[in-house]
Coordinates of N, CA and C in Angstrom, one line a residue:
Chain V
X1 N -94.1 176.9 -101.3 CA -93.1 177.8 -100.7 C -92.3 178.6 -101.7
X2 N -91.9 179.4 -101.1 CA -90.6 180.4 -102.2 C -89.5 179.3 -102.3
X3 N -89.4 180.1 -103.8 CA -88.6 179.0 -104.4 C -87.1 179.9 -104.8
X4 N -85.6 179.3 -104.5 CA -84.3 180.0 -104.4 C -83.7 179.1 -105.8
X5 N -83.1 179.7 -106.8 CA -82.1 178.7 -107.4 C -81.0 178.9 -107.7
X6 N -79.8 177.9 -107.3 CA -78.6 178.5 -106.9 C -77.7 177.4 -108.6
X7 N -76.6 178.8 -109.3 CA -76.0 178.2 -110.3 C -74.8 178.5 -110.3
X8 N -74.0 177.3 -110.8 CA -74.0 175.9 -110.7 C -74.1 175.1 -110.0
X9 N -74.3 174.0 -110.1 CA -75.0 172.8 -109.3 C -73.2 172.1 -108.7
X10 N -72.4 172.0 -110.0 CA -71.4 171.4 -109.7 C -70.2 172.3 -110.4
X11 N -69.2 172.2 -109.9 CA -67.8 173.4 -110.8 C -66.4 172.9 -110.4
X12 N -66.0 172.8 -111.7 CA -63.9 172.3 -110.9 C -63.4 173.6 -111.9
X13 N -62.3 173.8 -111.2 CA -62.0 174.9 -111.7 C -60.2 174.4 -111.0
X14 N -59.6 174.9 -111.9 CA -58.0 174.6 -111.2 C -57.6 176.1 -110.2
X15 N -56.3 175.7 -109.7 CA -56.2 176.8 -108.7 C -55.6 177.5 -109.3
X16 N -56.2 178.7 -108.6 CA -55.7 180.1 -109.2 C -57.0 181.0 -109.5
X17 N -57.7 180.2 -110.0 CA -59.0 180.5 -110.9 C -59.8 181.0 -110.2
X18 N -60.7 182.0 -110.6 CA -62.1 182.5 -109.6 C -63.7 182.1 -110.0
X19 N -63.9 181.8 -109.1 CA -65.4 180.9 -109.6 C -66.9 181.6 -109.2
X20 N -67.7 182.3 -109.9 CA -68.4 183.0 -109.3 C -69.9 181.9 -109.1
X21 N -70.9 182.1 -108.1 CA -71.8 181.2 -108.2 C -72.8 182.4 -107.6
X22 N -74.0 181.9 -108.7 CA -75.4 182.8 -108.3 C -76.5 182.1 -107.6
X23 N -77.1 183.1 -106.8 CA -78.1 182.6 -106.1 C -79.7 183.4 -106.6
X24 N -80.3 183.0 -107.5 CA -81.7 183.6 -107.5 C -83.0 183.4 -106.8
X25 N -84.0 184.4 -106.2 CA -84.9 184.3 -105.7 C -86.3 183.9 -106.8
X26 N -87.2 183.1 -107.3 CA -87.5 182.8 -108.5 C -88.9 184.1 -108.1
X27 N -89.4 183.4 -107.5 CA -91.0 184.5 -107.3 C -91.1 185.1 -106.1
X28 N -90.0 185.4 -105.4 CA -90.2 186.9 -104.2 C -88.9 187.4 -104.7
X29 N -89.3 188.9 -103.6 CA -88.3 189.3 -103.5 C -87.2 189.2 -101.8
X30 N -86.3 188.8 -102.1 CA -85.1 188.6 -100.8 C -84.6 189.7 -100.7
X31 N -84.9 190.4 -99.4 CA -84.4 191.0 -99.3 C -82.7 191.0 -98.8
X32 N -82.9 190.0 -98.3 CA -81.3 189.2 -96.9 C -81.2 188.0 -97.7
X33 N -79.9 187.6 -98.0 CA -79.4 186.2 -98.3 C -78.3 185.5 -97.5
X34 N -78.6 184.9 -97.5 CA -76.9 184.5 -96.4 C -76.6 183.2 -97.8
X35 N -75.3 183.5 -97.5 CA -73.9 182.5 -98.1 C -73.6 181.3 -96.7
X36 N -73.5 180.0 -97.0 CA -73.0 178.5 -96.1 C -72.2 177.9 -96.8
X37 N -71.1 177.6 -96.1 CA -70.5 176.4 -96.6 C -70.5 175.0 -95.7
X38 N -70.0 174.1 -96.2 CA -70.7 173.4 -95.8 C -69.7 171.8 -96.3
X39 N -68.7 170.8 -95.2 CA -67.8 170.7 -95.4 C -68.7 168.9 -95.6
X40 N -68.1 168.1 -95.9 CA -68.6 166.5 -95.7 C -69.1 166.4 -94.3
X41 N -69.9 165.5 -94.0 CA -70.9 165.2 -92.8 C -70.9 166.2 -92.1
X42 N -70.7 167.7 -92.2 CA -70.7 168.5 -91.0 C -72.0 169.5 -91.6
X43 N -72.1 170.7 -90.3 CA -73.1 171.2 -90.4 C -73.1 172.3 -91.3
X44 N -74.1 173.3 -91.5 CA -74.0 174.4 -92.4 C -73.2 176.1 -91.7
X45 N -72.2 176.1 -92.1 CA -71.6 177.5 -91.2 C -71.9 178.9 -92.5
X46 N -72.4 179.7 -91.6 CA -72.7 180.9 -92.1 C -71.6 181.3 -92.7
X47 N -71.1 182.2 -93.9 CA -70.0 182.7 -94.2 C -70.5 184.2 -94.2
X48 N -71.7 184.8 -94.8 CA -72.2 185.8 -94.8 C -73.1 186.0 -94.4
X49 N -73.3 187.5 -94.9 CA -74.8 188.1 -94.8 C -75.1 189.3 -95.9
X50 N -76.0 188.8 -96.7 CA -76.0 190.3 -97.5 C -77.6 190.9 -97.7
X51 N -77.4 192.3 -97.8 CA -78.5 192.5 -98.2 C -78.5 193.6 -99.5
X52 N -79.9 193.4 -100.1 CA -79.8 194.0 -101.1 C -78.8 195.3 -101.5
X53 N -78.3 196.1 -102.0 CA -78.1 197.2 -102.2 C -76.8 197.7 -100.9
X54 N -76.3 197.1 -100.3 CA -75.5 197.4 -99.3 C -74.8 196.0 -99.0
X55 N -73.2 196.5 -98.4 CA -72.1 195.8 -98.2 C -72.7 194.6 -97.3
X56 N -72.0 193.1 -97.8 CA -72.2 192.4 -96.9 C -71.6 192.3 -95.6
X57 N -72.2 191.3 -95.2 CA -71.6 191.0 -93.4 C -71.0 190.2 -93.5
X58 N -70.0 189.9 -93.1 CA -69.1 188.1 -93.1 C -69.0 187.7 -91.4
X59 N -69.2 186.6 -91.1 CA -68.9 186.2 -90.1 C -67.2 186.0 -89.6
X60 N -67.0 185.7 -88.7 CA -65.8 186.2 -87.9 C -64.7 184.6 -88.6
X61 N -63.6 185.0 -89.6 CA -62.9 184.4 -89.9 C -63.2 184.2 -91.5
X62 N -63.9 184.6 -92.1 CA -64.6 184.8 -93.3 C -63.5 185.6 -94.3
X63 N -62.8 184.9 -94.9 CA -61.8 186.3 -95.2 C -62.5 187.0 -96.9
X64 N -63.5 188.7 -96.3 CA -64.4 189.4 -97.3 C -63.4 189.2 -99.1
X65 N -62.1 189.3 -98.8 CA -61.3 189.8 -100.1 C -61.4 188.6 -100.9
X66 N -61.6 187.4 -100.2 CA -61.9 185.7 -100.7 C -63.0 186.0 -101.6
X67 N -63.9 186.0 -100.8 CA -65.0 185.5 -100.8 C -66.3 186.8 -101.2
X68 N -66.3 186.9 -102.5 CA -66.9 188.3 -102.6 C -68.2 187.7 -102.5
X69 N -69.1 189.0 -102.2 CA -70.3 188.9 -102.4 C -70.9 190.3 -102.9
X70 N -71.9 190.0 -103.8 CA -72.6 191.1 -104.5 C -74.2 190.8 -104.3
X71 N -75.4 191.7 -103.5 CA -76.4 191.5 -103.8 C -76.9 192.8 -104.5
X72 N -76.9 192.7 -106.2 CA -77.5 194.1 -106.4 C -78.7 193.9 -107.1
X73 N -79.1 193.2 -106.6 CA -81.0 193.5 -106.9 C -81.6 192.2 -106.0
X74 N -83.0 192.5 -105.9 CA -83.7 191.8 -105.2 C -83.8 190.4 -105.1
X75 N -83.1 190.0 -106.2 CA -83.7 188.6 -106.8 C -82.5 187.9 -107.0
X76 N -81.2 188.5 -106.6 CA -79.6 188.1 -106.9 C -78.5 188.3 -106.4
X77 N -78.0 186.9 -106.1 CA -77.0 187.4 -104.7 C -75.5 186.8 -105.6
X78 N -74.4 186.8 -105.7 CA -73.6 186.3 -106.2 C -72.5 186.0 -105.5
X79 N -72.1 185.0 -105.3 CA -70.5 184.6 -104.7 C -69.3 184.3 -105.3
X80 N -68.2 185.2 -105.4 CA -66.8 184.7 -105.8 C -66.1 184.4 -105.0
X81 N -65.4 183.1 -105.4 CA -64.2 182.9 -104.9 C -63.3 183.1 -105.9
X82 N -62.2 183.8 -104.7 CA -61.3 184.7 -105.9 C -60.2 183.7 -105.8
X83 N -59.2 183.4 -106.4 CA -58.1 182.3 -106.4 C -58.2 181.2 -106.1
X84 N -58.8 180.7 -106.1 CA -59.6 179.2 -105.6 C -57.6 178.6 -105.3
X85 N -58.4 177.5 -103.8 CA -57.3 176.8 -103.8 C -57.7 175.4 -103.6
X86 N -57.3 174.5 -103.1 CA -57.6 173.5 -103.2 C -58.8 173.2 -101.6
X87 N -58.1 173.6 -101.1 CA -58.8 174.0 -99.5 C -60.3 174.4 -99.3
X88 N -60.3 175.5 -100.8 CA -61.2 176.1 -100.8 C -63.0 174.7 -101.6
X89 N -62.2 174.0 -101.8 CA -63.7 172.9 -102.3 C -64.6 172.6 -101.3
X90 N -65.9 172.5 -101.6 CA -66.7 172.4 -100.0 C -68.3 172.3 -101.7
X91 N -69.0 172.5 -100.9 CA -70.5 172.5 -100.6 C -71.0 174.0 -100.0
X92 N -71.2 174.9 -101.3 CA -71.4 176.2 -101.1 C -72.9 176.1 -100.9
X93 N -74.1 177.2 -100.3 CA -75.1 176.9 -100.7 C -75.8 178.3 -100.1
X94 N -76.6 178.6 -100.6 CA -77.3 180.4 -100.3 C -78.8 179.6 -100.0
X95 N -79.2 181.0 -98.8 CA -80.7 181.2 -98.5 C -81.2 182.1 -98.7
X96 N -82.2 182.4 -98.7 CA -82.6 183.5 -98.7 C -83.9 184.1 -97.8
X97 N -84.5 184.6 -97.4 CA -85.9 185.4 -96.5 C -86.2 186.7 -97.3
X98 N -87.2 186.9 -96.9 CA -88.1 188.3 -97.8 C -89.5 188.3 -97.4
X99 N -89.4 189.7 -97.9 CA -91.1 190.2 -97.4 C -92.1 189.4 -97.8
X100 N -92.2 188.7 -98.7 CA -93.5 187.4 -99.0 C -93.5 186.5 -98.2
X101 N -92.2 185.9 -97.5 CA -92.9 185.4 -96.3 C -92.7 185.8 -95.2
X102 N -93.0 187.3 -94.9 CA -93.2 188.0 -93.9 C -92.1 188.3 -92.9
X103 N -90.4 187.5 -92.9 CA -89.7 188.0 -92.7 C -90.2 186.8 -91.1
X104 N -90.5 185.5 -91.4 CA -91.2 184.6 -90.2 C -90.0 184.4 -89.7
X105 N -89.0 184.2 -90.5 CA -87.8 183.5 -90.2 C -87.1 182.3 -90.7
X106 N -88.4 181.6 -91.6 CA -88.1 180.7 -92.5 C -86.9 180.8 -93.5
X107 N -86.3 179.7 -94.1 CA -85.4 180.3 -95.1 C -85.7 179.3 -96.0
X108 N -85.3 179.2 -97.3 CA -85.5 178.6 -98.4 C -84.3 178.7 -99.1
X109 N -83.6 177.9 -99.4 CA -82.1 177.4 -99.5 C -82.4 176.9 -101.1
X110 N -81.1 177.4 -101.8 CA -80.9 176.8 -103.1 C -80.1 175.5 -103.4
X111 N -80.2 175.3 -104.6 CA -79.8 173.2 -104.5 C -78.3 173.3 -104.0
X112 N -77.4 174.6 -104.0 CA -76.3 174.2 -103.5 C -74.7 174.0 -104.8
X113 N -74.4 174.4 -104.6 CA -72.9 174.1 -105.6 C -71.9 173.7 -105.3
X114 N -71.4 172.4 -105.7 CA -70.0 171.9 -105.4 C -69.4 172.4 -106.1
X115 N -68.1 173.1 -105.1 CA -66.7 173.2 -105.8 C -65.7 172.5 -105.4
X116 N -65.1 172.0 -106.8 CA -63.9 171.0 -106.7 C -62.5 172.3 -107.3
X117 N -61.7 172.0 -106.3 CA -60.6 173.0 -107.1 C -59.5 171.9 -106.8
X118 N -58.9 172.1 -107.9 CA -57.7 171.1 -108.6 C -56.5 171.4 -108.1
Chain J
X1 N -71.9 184.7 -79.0 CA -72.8 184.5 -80.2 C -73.6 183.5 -79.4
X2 N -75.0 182.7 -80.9 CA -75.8 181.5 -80.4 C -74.5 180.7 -80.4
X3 N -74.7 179.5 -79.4 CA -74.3 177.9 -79.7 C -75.1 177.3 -79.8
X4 N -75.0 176.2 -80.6 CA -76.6 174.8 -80.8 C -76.1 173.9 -81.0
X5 N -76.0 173.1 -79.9 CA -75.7 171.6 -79.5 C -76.5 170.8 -79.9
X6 N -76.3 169.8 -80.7 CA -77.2 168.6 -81.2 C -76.8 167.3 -80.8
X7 N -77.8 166.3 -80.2 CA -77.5 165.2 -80.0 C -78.2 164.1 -80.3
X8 N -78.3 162.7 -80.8 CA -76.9 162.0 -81.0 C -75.8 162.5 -82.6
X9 N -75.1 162.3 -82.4 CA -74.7 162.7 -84.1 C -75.3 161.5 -85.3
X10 N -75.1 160.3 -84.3 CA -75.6 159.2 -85.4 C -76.5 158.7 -84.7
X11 N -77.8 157.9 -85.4 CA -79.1 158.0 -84.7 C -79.2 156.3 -85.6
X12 N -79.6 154.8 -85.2 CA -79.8 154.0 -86.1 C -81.4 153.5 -85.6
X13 N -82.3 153.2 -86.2 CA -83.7 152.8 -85.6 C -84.3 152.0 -86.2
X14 N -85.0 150.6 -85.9 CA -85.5 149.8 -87.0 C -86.3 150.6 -87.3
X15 N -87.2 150.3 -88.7 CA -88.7 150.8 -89.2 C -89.6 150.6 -87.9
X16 N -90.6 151.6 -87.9 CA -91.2 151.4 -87.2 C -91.1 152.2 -85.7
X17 N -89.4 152.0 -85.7 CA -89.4 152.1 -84.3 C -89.7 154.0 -84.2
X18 N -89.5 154.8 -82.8 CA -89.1 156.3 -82.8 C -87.9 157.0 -83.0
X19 N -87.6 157.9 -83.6 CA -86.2 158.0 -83.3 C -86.6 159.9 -82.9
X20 N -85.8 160.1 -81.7 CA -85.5 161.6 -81.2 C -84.5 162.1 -81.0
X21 N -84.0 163.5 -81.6 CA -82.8 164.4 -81.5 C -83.2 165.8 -80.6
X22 N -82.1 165.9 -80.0 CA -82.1 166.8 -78.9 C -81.3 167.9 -79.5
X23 N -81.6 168.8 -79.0 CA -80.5 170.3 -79.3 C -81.2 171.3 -78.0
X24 N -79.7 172.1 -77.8 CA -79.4 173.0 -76.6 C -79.3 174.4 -77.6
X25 N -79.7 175.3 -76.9 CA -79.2 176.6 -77.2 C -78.9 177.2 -76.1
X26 N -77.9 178.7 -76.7 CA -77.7 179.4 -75.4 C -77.8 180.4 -75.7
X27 N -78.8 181.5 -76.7 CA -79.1 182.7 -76.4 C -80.5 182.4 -76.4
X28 N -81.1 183.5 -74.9 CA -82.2 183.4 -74.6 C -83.4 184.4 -75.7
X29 N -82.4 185.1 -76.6 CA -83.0 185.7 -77.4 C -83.5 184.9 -78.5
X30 N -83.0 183.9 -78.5 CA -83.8 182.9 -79.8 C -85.5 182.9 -79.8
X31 N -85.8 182.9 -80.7 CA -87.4 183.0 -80.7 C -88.1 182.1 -82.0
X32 N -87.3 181.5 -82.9 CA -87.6 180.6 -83.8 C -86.8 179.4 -83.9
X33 N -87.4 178.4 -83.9 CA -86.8 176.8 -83.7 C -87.1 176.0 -85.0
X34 N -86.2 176.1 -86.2 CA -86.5 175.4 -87.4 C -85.9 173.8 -87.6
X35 N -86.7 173.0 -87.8 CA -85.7 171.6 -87.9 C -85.9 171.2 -89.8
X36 N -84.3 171.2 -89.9 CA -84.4 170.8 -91.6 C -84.0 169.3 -91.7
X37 N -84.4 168.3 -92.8 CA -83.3 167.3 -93.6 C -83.1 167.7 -94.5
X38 N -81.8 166.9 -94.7 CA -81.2 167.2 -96.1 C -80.6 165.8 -96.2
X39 N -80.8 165.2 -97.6 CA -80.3 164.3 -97.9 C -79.2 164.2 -98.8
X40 N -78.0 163.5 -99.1 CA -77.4 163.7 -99.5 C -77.3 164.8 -100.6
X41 N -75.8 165.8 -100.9 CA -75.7 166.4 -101.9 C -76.9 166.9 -102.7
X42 N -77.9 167.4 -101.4 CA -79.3 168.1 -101.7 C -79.3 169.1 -101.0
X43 N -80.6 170.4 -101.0 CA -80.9 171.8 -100.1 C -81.5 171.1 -99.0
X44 N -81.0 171.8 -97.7 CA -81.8 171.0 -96.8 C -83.6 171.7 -96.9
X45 N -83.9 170.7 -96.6 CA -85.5 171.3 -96.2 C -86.4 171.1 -95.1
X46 N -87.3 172.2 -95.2 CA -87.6 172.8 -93.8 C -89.3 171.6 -93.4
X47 N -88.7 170.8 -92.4 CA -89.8 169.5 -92.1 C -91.2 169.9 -90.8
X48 N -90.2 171.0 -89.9 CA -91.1 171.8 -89.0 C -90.4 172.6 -88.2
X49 N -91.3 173.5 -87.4 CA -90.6 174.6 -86.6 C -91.5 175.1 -85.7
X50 N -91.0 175.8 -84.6 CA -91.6 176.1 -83.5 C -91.2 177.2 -82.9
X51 N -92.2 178.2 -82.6 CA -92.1 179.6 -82.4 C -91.8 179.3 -80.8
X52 N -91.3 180.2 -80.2 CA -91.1 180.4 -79.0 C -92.4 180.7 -77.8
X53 N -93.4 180.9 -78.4 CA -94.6 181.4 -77.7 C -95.3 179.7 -77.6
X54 N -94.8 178.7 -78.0 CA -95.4 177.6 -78.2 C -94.6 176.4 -77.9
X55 N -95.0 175.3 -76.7 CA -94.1 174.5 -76.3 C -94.2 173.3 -76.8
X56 N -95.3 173.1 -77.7 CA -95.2 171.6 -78.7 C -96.3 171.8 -80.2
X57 N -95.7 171.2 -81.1 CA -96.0 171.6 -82.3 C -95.9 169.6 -82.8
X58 N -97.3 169.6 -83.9 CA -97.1 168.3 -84.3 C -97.5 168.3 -85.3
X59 N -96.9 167.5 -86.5 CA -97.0 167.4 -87.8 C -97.3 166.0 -88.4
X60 N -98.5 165.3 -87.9 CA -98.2 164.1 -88.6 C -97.6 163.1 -87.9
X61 N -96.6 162.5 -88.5 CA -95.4 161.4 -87.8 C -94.3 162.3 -86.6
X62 N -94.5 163.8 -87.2 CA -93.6 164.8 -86.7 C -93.5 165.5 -85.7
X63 N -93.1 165.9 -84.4 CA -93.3 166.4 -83.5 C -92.0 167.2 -82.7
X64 N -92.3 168.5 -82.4 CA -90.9 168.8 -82.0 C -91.4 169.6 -80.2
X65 N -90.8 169.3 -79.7 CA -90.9 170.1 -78.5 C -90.0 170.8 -78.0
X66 N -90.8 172.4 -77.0 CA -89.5 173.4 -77.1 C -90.0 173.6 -75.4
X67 N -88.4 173.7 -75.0 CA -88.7 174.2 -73.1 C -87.5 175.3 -73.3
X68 N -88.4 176.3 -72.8 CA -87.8 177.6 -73.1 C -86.5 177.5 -71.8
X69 N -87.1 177.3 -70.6 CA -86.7 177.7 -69.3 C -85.3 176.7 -69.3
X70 N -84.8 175.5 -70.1 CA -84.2 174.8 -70.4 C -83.3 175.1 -71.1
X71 N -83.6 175.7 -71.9 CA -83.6 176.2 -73.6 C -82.5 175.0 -74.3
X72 N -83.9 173.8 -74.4 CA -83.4 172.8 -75.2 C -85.0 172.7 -76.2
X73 N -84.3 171.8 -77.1 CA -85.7 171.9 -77.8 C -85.5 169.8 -78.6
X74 N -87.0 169.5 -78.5 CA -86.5 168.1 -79.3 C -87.2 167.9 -80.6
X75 N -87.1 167.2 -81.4 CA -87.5 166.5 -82.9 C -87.7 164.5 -82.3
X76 N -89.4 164.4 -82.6 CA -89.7 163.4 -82.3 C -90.2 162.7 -83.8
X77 N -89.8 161.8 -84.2 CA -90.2 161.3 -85.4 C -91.0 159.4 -85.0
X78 N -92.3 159.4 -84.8 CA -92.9 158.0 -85.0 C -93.0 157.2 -86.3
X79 N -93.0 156.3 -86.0 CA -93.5 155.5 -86.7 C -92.3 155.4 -88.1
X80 N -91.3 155.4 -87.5 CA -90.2 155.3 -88.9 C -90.1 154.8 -90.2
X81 N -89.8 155.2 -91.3 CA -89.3 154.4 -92.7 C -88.2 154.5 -93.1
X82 N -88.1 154.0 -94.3 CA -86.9 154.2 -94.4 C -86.0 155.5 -95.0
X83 N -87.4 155.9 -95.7 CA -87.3 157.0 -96.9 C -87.2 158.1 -95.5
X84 N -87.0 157.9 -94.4 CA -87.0 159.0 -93.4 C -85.1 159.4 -92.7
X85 N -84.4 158.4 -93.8 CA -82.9 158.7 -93.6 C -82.2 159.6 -94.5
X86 N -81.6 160.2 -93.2 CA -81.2 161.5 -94.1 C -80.5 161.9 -93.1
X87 N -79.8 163.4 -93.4 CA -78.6 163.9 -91.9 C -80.3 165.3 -91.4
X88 N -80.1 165.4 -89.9 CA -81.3 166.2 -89.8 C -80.6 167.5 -88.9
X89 N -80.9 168.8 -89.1 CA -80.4 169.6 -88.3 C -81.1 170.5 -87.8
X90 N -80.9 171.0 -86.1 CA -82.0 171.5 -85.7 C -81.1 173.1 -85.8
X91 N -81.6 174.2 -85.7 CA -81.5 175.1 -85.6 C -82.4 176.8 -84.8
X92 N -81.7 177.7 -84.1 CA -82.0 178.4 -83.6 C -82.0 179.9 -84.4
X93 N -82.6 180.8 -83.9 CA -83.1 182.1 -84.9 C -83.7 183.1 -84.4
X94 N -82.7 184.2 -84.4 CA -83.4 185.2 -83.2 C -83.4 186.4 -84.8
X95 N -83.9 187.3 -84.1 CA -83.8 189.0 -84.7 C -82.3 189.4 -84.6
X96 N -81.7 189.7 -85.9 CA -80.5 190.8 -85.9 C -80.2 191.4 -87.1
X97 N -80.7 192.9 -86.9 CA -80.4 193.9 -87.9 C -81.0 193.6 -88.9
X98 N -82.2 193.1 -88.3 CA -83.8 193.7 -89.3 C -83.8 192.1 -89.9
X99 N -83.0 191.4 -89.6 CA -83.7 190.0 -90.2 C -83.4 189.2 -89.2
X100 N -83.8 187.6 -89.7 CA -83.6 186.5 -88.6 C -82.0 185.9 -89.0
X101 N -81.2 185.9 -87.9 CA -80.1 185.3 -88.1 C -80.3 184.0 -87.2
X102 N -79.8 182.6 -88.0 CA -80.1 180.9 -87.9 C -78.3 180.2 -87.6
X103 N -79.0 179.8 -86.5 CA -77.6 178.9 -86.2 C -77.7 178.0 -86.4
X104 N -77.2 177.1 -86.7 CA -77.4 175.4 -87.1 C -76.9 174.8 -85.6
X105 N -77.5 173.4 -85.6 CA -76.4 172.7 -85.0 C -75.9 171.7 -85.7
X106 N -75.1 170.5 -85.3 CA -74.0 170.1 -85.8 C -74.7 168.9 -86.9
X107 N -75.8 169.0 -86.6 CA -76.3 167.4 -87.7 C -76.2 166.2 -86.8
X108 N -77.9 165.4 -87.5 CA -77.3 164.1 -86.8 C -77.8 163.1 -88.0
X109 N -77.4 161.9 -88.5 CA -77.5 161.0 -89.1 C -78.1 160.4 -88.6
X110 N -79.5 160.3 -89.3 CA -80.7 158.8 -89.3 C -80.8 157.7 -90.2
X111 N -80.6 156.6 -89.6 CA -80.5 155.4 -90.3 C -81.7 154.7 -90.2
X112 N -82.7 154.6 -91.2 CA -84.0 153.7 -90.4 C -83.7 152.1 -91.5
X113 N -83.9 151.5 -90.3 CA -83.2 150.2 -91.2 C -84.4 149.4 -91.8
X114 N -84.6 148.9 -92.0 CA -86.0 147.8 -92.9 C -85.7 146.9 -92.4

């Protein structure tokens, strides 16, 4: 299957600080990535939606000026969090879909980044 | 929006035995049924799925069934092990604005005990 790899795996960062984390597509191209967070035993909630070359979408309570997102090229989606606070630690994790696999609906999710903010 | 109700949250089952998880959706526009595990502080991954044009799909030990008119769908796993505990989540996935947008539901925790 398509393969996603998401970096860092793990990140502390004290508050205040902004912590960018990338998502790469290794051998397709993604056109759409979505951004999840994702809290202890709970499920995966969408935070975004981006697509290549154009503004992302955030889901309703998602605050955009947080939580940036940049997809400018096919193969790289990036997420900041801008002032990290303590609140803000979770289990980040990107997907991605694209024309190689046809747009089935499948996703293929990267290993995921913990952030610890201090 | 979708909602996707999953049930049980916690699931315990000797080896051997079956264990099945239930989920509900509520937009009739859903048209893709993906079920992931993910094991701890891992990507989840995609174990099976089931298109809408199709009411039972079987993988092996793996089996999921989908009743449209319901619009519930289930994850049947035989013949248990242990290496088959993990948290599992079903999810729903229609068409929006040129791609598939995926709801999750809430996760359930499988314990297969030895």
């Amino acid at each position: 299957g398509a393969v996603v790899s998401q970096h860092p795996s793990r990140v502390i960062c004290k508050s205040g600080t902004s912590v960018k984390i990338e998502c790469r597509s290794l051998d397709f191209q993604a056109t759409t990535m979505f951004w999840y967070r994702q809290f202890p035993k709970q499920s995966l909630m969408l935070m975004a939606t981006s697509n290549e070359g154009s503004k992302a979408t955030y889901e309703q309570g998602v605050e955009k000026d947080k939580f940036l997102i940049n997809h400018a090229s096919l193969t790289l989606s990036t997420l900041t969090v801008t002032s990290a606070h303590p609140e803000d630690s979770s289990f980040y994790i990107c997907s991605a879909s694209g024309s190689r696999v046809l747009n089935t609906g499948e996703l293929f999710f990267g290993e995921g980044s913990r952030l610890t903010v201090l | 929006g979708e909602n996707v109700e999953q049930h049980p949250s916690t699931l315990s089952v000797q080896e051997g035995d079956s264990a099945v998880i239930k989920c509900t959706y509520s937009d009739s526009a859903s048209n893709y049924f993906p079920w992931y595990k993910q094991e701890l502080g891992k990507r989840p991954q995609l174990i099976i799925d089931i298109r809408s044009n199709v009411g039972e799909k079987k993988d092996q030990r793996i089996a999921v069934t989908l009743n449209k008119t319901a619009k519930h769908f289930s994850l049947h796993i035989t013949e248990t092990q242990p290496e088959d505990s993990a948290v599992y989540f079903c999810a729903a996935s229609k068409s929006s604005g040129g791609y598939q947008k995926v709801t999750f539901g809430t996760g359930t925790k499988l314990q297969v005990i030895p």
